[in-house]
Coordinates of C-alpha atoms in Angstrom, one line a residue:
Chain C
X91 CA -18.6 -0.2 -86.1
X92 CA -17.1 0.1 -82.7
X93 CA -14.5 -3.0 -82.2
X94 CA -12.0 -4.2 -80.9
X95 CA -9.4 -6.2 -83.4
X96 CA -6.7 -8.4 -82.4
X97 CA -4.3 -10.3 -85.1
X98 CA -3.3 -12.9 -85.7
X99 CA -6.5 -15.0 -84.5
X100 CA -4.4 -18.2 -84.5
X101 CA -0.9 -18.6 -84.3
X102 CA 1.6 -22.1 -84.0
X103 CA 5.2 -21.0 -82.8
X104 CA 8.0 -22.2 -81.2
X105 CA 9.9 -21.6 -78.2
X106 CA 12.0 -18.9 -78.2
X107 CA 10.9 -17.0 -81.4
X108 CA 9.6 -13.5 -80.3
X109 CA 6.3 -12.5 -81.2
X110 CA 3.7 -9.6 -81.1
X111 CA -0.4 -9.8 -81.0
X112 CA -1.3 -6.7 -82.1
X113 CA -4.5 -5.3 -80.4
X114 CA -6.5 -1.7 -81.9
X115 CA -9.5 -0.3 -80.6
X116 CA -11.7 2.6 -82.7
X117 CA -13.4 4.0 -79.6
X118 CA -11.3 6.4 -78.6
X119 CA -11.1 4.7 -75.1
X120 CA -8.2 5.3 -72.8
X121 CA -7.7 1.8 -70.8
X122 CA -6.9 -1.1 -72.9
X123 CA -5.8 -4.5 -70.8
X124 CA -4.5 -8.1 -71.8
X125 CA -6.1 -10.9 -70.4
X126 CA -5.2 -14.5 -70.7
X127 CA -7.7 -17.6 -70.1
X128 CA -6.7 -21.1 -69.5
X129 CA -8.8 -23.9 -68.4
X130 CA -9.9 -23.8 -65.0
X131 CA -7.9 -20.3 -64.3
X132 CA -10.8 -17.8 -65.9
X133 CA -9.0 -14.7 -67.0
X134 CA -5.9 -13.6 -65.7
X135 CA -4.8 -10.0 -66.2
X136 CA -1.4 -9.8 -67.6
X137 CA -1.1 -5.8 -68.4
X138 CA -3.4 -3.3 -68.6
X139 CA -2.9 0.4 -69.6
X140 CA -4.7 3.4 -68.3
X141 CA -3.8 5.6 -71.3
X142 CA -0.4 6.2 -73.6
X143 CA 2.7 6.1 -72.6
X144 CA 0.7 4.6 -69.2
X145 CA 1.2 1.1 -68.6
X146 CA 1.2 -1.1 -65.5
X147 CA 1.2 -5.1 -64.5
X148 CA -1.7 -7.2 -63.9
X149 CA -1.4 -10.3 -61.8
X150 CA 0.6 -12.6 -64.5
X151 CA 3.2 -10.7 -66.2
X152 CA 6.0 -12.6 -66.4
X153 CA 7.3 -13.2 -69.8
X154 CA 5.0 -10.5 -71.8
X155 CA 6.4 -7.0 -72.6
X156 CA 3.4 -4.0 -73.7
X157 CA 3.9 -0.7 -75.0
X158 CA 0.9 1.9 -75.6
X159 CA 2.2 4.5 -78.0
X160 CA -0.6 5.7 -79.6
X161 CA -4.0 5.5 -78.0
X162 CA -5.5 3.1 -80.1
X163 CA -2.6 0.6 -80.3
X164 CA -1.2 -1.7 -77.4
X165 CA 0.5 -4.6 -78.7
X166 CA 1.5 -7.5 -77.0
X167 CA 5.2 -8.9 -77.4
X168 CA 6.2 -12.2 -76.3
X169 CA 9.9 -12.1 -76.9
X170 CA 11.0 -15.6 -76.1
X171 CA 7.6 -17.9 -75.3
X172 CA 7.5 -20.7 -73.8
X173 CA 5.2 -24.0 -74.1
X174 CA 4.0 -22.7 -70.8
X175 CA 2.6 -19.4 -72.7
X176 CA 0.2 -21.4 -75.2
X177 CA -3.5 -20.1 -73.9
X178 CA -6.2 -18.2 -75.6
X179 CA -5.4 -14.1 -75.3
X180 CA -8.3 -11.3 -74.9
X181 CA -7.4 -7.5 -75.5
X182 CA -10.2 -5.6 -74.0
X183 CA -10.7 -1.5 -73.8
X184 CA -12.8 0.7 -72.2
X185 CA -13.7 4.4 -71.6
X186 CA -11.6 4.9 -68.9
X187 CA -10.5 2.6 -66.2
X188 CA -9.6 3.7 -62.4
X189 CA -11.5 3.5 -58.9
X190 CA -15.1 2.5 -59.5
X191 CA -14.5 0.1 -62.4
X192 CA -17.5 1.4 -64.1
X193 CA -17.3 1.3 -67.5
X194 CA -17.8 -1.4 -69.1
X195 CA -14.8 -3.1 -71.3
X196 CA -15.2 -4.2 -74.8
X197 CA -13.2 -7.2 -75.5
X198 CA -11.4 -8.4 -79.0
X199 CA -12.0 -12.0 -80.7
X200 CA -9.3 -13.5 -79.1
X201 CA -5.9 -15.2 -80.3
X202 CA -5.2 -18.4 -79.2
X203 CA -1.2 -19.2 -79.3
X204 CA 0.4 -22.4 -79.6
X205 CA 4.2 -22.5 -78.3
X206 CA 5.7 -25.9 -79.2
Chain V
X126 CA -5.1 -15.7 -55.8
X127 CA -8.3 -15.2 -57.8
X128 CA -10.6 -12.8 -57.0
X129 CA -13.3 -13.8 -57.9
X130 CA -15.1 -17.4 -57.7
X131 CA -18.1 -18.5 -59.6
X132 CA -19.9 -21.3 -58.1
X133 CA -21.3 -23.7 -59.5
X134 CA -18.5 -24.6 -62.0
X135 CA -21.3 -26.2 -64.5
X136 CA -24.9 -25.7 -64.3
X137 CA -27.3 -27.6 -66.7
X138 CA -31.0 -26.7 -66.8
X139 CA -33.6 -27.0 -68.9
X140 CA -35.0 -24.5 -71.4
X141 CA -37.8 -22.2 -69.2
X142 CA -36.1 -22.5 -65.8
X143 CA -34.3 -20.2 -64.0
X144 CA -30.5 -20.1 -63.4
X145 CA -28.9 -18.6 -60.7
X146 CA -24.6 -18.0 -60.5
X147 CA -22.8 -16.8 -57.7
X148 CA -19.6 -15.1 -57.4
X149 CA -17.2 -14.5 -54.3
X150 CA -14.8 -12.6 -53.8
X151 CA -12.0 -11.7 -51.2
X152 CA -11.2 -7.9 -50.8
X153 CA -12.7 -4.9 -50.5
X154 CA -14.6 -3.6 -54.5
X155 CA -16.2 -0.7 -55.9
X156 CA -18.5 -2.3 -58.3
X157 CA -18.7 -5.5 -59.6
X158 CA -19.8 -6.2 -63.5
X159 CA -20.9 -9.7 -64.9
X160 CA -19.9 -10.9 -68.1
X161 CA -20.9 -13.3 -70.7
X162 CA -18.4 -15.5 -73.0
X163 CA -19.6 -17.9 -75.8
X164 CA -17.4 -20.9 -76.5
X165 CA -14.0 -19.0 -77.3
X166 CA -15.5 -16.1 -78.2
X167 CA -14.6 -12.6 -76.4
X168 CA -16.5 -11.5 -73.4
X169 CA -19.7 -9.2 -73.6
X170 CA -20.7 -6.8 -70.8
X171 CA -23.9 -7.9 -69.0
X172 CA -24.7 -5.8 -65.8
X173 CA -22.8 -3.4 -63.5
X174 CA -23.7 -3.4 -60.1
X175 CA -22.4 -0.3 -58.0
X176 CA -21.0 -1.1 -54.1
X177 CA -24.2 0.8 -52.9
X178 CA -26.7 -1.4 -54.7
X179 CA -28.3 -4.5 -53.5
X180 CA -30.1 -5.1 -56.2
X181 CA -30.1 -4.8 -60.1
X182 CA -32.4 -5.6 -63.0
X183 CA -31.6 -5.7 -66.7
X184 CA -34.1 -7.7 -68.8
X185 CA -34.0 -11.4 -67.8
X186 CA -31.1 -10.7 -65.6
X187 CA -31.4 -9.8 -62.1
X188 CA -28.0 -9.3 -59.9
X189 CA -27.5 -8.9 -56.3
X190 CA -24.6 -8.0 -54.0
X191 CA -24.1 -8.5 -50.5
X192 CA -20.6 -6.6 -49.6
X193 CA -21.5 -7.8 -45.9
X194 CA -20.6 -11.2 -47.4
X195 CA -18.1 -10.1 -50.0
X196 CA -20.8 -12.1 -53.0
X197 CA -22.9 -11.6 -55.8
X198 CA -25.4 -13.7 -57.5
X199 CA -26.6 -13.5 -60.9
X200 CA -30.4 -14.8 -61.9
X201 CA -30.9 -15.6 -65.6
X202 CA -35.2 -16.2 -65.5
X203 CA -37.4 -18.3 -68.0
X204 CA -34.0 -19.5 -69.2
X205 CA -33.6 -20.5 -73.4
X206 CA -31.1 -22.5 -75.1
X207 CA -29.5 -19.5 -76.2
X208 CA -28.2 -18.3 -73.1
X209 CA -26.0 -21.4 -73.2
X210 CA -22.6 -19.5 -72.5
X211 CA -20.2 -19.2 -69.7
X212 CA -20.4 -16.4 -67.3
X213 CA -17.7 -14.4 -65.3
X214 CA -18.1 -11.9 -62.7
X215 CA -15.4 -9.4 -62.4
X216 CA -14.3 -7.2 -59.7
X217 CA -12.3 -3.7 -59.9
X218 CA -10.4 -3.2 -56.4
X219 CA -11.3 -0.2 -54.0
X220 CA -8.8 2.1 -53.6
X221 CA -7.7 3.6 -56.6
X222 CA -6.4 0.3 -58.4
X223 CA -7.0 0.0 -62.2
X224 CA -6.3 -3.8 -62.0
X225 CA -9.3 -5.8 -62.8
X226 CA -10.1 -9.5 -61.5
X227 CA -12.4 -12.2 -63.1
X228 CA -13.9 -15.4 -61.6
X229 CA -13.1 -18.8 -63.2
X230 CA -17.0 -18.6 -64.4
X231 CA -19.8 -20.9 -64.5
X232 CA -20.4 -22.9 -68.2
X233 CA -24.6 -22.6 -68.1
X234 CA -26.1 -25.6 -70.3
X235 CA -29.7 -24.9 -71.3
X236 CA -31.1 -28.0 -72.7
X237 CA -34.1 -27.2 -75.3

């Protein structure tokens, strides 16, 4: 089944203890991008990655670190959160990303963080 | 900034009528995709609609998009309490930029 997976799904930490959300996609797809949604924000793009070793920011980056080493992989590492970090987290992928923004993107479950 | 803007925030209709969304945005796009989320779940791909179109249809879902006044509109007809869900549009830049945008969305209520 083609998916996206993201672990954990929940997660209670607190500040300063690094972290990763691991993200995998099984559709061979060469963009992959990290969203975040808070209340009344939507979804903010925090880094998105047009294929590996090919990573750039979105529009709230501050604080996250990615890496895309394999093309399937792009983990999300928080090393030192912050209460300020706690919101619900999307991985998405799609075929390719670029200019016309026509492929669709296949989003994960989601992994909603607590930072205390 | 946000891109993109839903309006309204919160619709509530009952089950059979029709629903209409609308989205804003500020910049120049190439195409612009709509998006459905149920509570806290992840989003699932709707409708693209290319820079060129006006109009598109899929199902129960019609989409328009009037570059001229940088806005789309979504149309969810003979509505059912299923389509309860909130919905985002979302707006790739023109120009080469891989960055993507999404509105804050629009929480559609369909009462049965």
């Amino acid at each position: 089944e083609a998916q996206v997976t993201q672990n954990p799904r929940y997660l209670i930490t607190v500040t300063g203890k690094k972290l990763t959300v691991t993200c995998s996609q099984n559709m061979n797809h060469e963009y992959m991008s990290w969203y975040r949604q808070d209340p009344g924000l939507g979804l903010r793009q925090i880094y998105y990655s047009m294929n590996v070793e090919v990573t750039d920011k979105g529009d709230v980056p501050e604080g996250y670190k990615v890496s895309r080493k394999e093309k399937r992989n792009f983990p999300l590492i928080l090393e030192s959160p912050s209460p300020n970090q706690t919101s619900l987290y999307f991985c998405a992928s799609s075929l390719r990303g670029g200019r016309y923004f026509r492929n669709e993107q296949y989003f994960g479950p989601g992994t909603r963080l607590t930072v205390t | 900034s946000q891109q993109g803007e839903e309006d309204p925030q919160a619709l509530s209709i009952q089950e059979g009528e029709n629903a209409t969304m609308n989205c804003s945005y500020k910049t120049s796009i190439n195409n612009l995709q709509w998006y459905r989320q149920n509570s806290g779940r992840g989003l699932v791909h709707l409708i693209l609609i290319r820079s060129n179109e006006r109009e598109k249809h899929s199902g129960r879902l019609r989409v328009t998009l009037d570059t001229s006044k940088k806005s789309s509109s979504l149309l969810i007809t003979a509505s059912r309490a299923a389509d309860t869900a909130s919905y985002f549009c979302a707006t790739g830049l023109s120009g080469g930029y891989q960055k993507v945008t999404f509105g804050i969305g629009t929480k559609l209520q369909v009462i049965p």
